[in-house]
CSV table of C-alpha atoms in Angstrom, one decimal:
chain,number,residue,atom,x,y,z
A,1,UNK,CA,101.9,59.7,110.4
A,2,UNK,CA,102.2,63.0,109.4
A,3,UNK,CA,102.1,62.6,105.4
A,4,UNK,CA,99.4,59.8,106.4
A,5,UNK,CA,97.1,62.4,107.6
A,6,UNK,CA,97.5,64.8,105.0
A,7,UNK,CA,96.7,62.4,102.4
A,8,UNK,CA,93.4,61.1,104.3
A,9,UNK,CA,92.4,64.9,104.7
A,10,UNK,CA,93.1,65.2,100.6
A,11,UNK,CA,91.0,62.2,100.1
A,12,UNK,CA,88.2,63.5,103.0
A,13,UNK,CA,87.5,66.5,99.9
A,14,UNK,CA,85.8,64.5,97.5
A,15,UNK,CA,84.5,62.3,99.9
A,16,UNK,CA,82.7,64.7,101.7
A,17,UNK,CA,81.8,66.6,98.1
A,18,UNK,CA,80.4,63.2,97.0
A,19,UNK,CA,77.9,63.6,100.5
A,20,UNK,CA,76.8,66.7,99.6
A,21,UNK,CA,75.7,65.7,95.9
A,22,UNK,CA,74.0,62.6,97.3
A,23,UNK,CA,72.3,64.3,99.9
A,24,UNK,CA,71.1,67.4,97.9
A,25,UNK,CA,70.1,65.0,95.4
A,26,UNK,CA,67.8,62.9,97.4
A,27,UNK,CA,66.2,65.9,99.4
A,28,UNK,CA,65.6,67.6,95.7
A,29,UNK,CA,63.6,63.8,95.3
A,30,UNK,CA,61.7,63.8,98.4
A,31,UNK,CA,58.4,64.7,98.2
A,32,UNK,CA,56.6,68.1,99.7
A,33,UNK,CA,56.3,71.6,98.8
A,34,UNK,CA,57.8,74.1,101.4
A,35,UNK,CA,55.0,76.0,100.0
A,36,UNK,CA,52.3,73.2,101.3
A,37,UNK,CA,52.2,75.2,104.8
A,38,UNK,CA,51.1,78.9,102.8
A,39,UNK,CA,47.3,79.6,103.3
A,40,UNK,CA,44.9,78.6,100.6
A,41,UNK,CA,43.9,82.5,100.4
A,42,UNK,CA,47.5,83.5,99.6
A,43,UNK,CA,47.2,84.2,95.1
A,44,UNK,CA,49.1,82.2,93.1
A,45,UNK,CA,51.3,85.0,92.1
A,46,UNK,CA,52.6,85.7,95.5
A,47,UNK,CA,53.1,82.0,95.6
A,48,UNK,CA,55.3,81.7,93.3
A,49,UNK,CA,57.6,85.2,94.1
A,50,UNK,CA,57.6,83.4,97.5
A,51,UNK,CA,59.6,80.4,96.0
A,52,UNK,CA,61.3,82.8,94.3
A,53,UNK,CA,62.4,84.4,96.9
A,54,UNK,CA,63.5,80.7,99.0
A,55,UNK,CA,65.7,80.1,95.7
A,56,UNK,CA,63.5,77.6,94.0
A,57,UNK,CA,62.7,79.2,91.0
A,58,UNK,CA,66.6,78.8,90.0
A,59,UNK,CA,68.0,75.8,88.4
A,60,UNK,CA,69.5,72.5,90.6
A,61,UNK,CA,72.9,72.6,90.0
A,62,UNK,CA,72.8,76.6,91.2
A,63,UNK,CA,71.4,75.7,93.6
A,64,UNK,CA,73.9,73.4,94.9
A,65,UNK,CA,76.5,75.7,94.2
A,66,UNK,CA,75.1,78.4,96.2
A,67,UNK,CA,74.5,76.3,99.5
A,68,UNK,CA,78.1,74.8,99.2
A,69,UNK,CA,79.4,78.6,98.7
A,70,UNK,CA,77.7,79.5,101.7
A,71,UNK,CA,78.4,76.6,104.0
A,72,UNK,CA,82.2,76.2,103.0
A,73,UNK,CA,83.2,79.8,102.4
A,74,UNK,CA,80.7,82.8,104.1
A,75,UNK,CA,79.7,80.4,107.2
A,76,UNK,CA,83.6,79.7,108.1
A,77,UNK,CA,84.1,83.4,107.9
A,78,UNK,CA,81.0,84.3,109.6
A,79,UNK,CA,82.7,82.2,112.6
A,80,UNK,CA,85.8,84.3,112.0
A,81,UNK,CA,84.0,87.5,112.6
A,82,UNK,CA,82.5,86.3,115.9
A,83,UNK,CA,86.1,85.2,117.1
A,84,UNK,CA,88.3,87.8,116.4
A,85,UNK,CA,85.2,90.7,116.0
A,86,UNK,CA,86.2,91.5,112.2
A,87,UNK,CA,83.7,92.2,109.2
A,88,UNK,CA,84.2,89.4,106.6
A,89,UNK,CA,80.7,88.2,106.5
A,90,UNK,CA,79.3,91.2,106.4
A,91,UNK,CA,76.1,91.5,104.3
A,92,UNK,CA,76.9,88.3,102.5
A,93,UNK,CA,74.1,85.8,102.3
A,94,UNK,CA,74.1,83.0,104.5
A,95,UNK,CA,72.1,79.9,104.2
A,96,UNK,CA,68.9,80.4,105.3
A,97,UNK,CA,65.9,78.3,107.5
A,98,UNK,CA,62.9,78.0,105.3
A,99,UNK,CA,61.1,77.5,108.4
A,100,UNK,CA,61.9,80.7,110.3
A,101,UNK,CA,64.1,82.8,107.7
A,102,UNK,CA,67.0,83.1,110.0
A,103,UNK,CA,70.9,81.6,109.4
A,104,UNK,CA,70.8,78.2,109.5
A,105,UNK,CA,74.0,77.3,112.1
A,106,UNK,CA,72.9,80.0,114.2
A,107,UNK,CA,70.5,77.7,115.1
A,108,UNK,CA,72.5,74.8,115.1
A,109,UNK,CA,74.5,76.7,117.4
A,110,UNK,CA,71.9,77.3,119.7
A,111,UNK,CA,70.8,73.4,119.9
A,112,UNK,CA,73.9,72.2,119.7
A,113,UNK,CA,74.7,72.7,124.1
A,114,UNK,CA,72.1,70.7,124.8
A,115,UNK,CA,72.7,67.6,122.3
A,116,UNK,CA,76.4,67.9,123.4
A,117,UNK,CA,75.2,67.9,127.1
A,118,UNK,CA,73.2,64.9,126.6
A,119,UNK,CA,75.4,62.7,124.1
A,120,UNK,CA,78.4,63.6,125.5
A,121,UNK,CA,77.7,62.9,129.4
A,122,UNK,CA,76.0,59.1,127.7
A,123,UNK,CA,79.0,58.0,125.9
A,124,UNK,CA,81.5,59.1,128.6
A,125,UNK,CA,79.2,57.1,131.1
A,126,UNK,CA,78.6,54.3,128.8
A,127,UNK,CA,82.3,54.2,128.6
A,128,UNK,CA,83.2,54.0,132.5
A,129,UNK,CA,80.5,51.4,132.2
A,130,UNK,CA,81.5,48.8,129.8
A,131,UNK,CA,85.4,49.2,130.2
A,132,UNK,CA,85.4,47.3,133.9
A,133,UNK,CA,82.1,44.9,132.5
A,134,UNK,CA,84.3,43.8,129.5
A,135,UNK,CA,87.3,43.3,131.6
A,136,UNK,CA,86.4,40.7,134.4
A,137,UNK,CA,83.6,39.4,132.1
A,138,UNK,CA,86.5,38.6,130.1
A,139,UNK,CA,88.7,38.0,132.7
A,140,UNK,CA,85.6,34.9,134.4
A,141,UNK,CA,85.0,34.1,131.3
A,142,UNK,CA,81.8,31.5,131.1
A,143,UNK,CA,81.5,32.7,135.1
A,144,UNK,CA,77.7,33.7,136.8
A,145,UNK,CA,79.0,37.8,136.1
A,146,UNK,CA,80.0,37.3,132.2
A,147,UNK,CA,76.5,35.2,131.7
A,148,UNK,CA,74.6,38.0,133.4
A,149,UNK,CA,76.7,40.6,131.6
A,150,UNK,CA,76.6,39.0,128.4
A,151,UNK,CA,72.7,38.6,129.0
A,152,UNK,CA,72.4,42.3,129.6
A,153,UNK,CA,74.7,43.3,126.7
A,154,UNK,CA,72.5,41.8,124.1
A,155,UNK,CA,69.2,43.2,125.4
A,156,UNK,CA,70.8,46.4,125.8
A,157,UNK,CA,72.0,46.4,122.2
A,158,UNK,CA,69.0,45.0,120.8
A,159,UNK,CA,65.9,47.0,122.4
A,160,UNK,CA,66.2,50.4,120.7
A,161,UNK,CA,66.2,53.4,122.2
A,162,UNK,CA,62.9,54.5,121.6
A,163,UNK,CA,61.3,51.5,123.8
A,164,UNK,CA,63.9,51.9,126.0
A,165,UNK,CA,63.2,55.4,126.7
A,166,UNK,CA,59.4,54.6,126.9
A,167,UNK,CA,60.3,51.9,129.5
A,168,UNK,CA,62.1,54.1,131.3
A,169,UNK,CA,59.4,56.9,131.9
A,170,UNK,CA,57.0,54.3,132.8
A,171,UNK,CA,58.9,53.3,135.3
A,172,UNK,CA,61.2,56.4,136.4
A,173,UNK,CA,58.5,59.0,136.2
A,174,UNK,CA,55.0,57.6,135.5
A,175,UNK,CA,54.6,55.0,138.6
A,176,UNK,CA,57.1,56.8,140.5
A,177,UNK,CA,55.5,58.4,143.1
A,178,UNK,CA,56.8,63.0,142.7
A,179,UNK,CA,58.4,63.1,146.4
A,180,UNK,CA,60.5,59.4,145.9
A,181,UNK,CA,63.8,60.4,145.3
A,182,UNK,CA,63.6,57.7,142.5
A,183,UNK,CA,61.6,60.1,141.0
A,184,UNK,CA,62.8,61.6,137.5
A,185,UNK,CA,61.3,64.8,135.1
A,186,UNK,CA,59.7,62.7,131.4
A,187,UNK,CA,60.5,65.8,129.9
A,188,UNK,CA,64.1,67.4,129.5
A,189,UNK,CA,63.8,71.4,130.5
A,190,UNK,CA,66.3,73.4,127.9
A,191,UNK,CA,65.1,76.6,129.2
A,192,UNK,CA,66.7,75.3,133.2
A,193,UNK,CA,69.9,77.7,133.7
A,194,UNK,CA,72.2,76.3,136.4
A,195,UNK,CA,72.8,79.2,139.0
A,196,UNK,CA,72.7,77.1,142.4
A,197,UNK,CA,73.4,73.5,143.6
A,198,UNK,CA,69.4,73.2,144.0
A,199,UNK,CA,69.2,74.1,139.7
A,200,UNK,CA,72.2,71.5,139.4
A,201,UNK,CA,70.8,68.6,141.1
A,202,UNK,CA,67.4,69.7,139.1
A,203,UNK,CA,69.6,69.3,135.8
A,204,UNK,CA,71.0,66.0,137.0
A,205,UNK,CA,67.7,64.8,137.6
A,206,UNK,CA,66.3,65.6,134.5
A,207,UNK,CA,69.4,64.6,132.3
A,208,UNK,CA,69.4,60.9,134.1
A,209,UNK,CA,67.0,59.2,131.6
A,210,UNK,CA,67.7,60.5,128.6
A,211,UNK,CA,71.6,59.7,129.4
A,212,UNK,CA,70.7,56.2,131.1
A,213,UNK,CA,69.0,55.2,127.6
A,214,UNK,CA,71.9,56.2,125.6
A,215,UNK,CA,74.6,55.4,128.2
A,216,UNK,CA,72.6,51.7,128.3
A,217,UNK,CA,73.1,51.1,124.3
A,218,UNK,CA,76.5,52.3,123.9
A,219,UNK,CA,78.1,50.2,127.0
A,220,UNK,CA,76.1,46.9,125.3
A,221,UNK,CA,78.5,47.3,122.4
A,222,UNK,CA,81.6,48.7,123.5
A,223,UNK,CA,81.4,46.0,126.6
A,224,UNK,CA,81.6,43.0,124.2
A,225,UNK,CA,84.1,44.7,121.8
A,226,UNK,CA,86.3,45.0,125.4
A,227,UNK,CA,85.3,41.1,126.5
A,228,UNK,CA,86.6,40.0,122.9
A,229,UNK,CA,89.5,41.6,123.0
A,230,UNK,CA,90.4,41.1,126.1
A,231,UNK,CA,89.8,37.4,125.3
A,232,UNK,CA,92.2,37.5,122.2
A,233,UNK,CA,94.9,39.0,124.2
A,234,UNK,CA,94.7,36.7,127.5
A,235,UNK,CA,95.6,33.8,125.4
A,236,UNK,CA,98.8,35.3,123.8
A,237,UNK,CA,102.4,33.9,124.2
A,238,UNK,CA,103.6,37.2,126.1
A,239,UNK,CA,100.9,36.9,128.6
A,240,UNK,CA,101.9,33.6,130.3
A,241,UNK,CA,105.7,34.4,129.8
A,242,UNK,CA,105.1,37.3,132.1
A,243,UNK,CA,103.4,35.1,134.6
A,244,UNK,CA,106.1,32.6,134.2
A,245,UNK,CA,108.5,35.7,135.7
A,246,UNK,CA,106.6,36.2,138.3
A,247,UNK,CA,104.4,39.4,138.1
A,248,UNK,CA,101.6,39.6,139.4
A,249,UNK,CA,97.8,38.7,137.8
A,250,UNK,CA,96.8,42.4,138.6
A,251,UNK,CA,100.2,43.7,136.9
A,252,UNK,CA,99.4,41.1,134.0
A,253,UNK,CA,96.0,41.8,133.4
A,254,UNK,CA,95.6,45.8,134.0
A,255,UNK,CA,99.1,46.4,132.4
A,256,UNK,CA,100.3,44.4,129.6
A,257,UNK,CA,96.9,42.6,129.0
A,258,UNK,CA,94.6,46.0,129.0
A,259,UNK,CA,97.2,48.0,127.0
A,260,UNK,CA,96.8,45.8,124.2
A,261,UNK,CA,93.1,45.2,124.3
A,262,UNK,CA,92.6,49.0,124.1
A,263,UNK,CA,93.7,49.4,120.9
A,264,UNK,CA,90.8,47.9,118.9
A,265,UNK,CA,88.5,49.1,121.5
A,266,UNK,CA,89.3,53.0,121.2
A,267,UNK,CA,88.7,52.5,117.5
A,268,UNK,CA,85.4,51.3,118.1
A,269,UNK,CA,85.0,54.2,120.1
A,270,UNK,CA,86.1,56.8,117.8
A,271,UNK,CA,83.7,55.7,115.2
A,272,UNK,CA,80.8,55.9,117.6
A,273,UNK,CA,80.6,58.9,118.2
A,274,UNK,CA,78.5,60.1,115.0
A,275,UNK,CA,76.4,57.2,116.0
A,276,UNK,CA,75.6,58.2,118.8
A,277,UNK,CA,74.7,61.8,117.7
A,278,UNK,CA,72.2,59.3,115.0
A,279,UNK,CA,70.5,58.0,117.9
A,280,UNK,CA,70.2,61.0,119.9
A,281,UNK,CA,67.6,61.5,117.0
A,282,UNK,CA,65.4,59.3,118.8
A,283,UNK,CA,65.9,59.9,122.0
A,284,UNK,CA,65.8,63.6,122.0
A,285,UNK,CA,62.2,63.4,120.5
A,286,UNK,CA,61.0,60.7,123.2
A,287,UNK,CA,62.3,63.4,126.3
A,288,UNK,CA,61.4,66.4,124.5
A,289,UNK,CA,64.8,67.2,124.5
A,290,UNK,CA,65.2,70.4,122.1
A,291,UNK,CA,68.4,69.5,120.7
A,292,UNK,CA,70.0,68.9,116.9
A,293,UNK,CA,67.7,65.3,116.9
A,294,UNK,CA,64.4,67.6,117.8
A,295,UNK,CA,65.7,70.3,115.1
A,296,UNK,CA,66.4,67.3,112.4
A,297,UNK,CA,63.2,65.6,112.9
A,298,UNK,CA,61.2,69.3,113.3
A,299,UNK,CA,62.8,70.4,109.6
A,300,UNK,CA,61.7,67.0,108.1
A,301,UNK,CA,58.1,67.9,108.9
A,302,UNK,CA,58.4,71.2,107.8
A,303,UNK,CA,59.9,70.8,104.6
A,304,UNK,CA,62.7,72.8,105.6
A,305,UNK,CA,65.6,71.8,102.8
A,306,UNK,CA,67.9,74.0,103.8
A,307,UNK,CA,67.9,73.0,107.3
A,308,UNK,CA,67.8,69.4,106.6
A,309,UNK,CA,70.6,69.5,104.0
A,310,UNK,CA,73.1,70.9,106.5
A,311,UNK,CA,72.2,69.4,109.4
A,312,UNK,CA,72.5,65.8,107.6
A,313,UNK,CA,75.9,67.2,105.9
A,314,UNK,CA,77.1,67.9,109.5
A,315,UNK,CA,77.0,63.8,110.3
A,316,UNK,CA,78.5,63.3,107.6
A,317,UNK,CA,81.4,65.7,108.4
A,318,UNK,CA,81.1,63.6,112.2
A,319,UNK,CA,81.6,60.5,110.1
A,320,UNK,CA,84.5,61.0,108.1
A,321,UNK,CA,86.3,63.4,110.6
A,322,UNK,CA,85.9,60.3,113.3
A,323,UNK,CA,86.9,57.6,111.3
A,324,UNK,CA,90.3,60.0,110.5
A,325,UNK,CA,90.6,59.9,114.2
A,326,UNK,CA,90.1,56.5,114.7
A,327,UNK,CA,92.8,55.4,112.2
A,328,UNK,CA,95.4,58.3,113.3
A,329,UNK,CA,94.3,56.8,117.3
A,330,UNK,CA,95.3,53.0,116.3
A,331,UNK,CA,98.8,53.8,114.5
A,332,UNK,CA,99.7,55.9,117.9
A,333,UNK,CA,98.6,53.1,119.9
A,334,UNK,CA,99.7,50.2,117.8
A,335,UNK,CA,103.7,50.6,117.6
A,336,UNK,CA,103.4,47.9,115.1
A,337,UNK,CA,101.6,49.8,112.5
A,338,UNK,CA,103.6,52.1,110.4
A,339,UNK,CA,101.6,54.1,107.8
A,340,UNK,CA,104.4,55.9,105.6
């Protein structure tokens, strides 16, 4: 497992080099001009030390080379200095927000709490939501609860988010009348701190929609990944040998049954975390949540290269890092799998 690992982190290199090129290269195709946004009454000639000054003037490929410098060597060491208090970023250039001239994952630091907030609590609740759905739907197969579930499975994964959300508002927070307790905020407050239980029913209140959206999509999936599974395993030889001994249906089903169906299952959800983070995109901009999504989509209108380039890198670092776990998860699950 060990060597197995090793070797996937080796290959990870150029796979996440390969990223970067890909993703510098289509962001040096897009179209816009970071300088679109500069006042017509600006001259020329200050126009252009401007983009000189961004990095623009330079050639592509030093360009390149300077952002993965930065990201891979001064930002690592930039964290280093903030853990342990030394000096080894010190006056080195880090990459730099078009938009607002500061460090780049400084921002993306300061986002990041909220996105983690809101995906986070989703997928765990999705989670604790589709586990028990997938198991008795399984379980009653063709019964009135796996119809129903199966009914709100596919709705769930095939409405996106963004109606969803809408849906939701209308309902939740629109119609709603303020005093109901059914009430809920539209529009997620990042500036709310958390000091009393009054502030932390406020920031349950306000994190329910957002979280209900995501929560909603991601149990769809992982529910009929569980019923399949489940399904597989319930018709396997070991399963009525241990009810020809004598154990009990609970024992069967919970113990030998769900330990088995797990295994494909906690891949599945290993590799959906960075999709989740993908549509938090959405979601973030439909509650006004001011998280990485809101950043993403904000540096996009802006032009904001920099920005855009590392916070698209960053999924991609979600991605490959996810699917590492995912296949390390299986072979510790999976006695059967051996990969030395």
């Amino acid at each position: 497992m060990l060597t197995f690992t090793l070797r996937r982190l080796l290959i990870a290199i150029p796979t996440l080099l390969a990223s970067a090129i890909v993703i510098f290269a289509l962001l040096q195709l897009a179209p816009g001009d970071p300088m679109a946004n500069v006042p017509l009454t600006v001259p020329p000639e200050v126009k252009q030390k401007m983009r000189e000054a961004l990095g623009l003037g330079e050639p592509v490929h030093i360009q390149f080379w300077k952002w993965l410098v930065q990201f891979f060597w001064i930002e690592p060491q930039v964290l280093i200095d903030n853990i342990f208090g030394t000096s080894f970023a010190e006056g080195k250039l880090r990459v730099l927000s078009w938009q607002t001239r500061s460090p780049v994952m400084d921002i993306v630091m300061q986002r990041m709490p909220q996105t983690l907030w809101v995906v986070g609590t989703s997928y765990l609740v999705g989670i604790i939501i589709a586990l028990p759905i997938g198991i008795y739907s399984a379980y009653r197969q063709y019964s009135v609860f796996d119809q129903a579930g199966t009914f709100i499975s596919m709705v769930g994964y095939s409405v996106p988010t963004f109606f969803t959300g809408v849906l939701l508002i209308v309902i939740f927070s629109v119609n709603m009348p303020r005093e109901s307790f059914f009430w809920f905020p539209s529009i997620y407050d990042t500036t709310h701190q958390v000091d009393s239980w009054s502030a932390f029913g406020f920031q349950v209140r306000q994190m329910f929609l957002p979280v209900m959206v995501l929560a909603l999509y991601n149990a769809a999936q992982i529910s009929r990944f569980m019923r399949a599974s489940m399904l597989d395993n319930l018709n396997q030889d070991y399963v009525r040998t241990a009810r020809a001994k004598g154990l009990g249906e609970s024992i069967v089903v919970m113990v030998h049954v769900l330990r088995n169906s797990l295994i494909p299952v906690v891949t599945v959800i290993a590799l959906g975390v960075p999709q989740v983070f993908g549509g938090a995109i959405i979601t973030e901009q439909v509650f006004k949540v001011n998280g990485l999504g809101h950043l993403l989509i904000g540096a996009i209108e802006a032009n904001d290269l920099p920005m855009v380039q590392t916070l698209t890198f960053i999924f991609a670092v979600l991605i490959v890092l996810f699917n590492l776990i995912a296949d390390v998860l299986y072979g510790i699950l999976d006695p059967r799998i051996r990969y030395d």
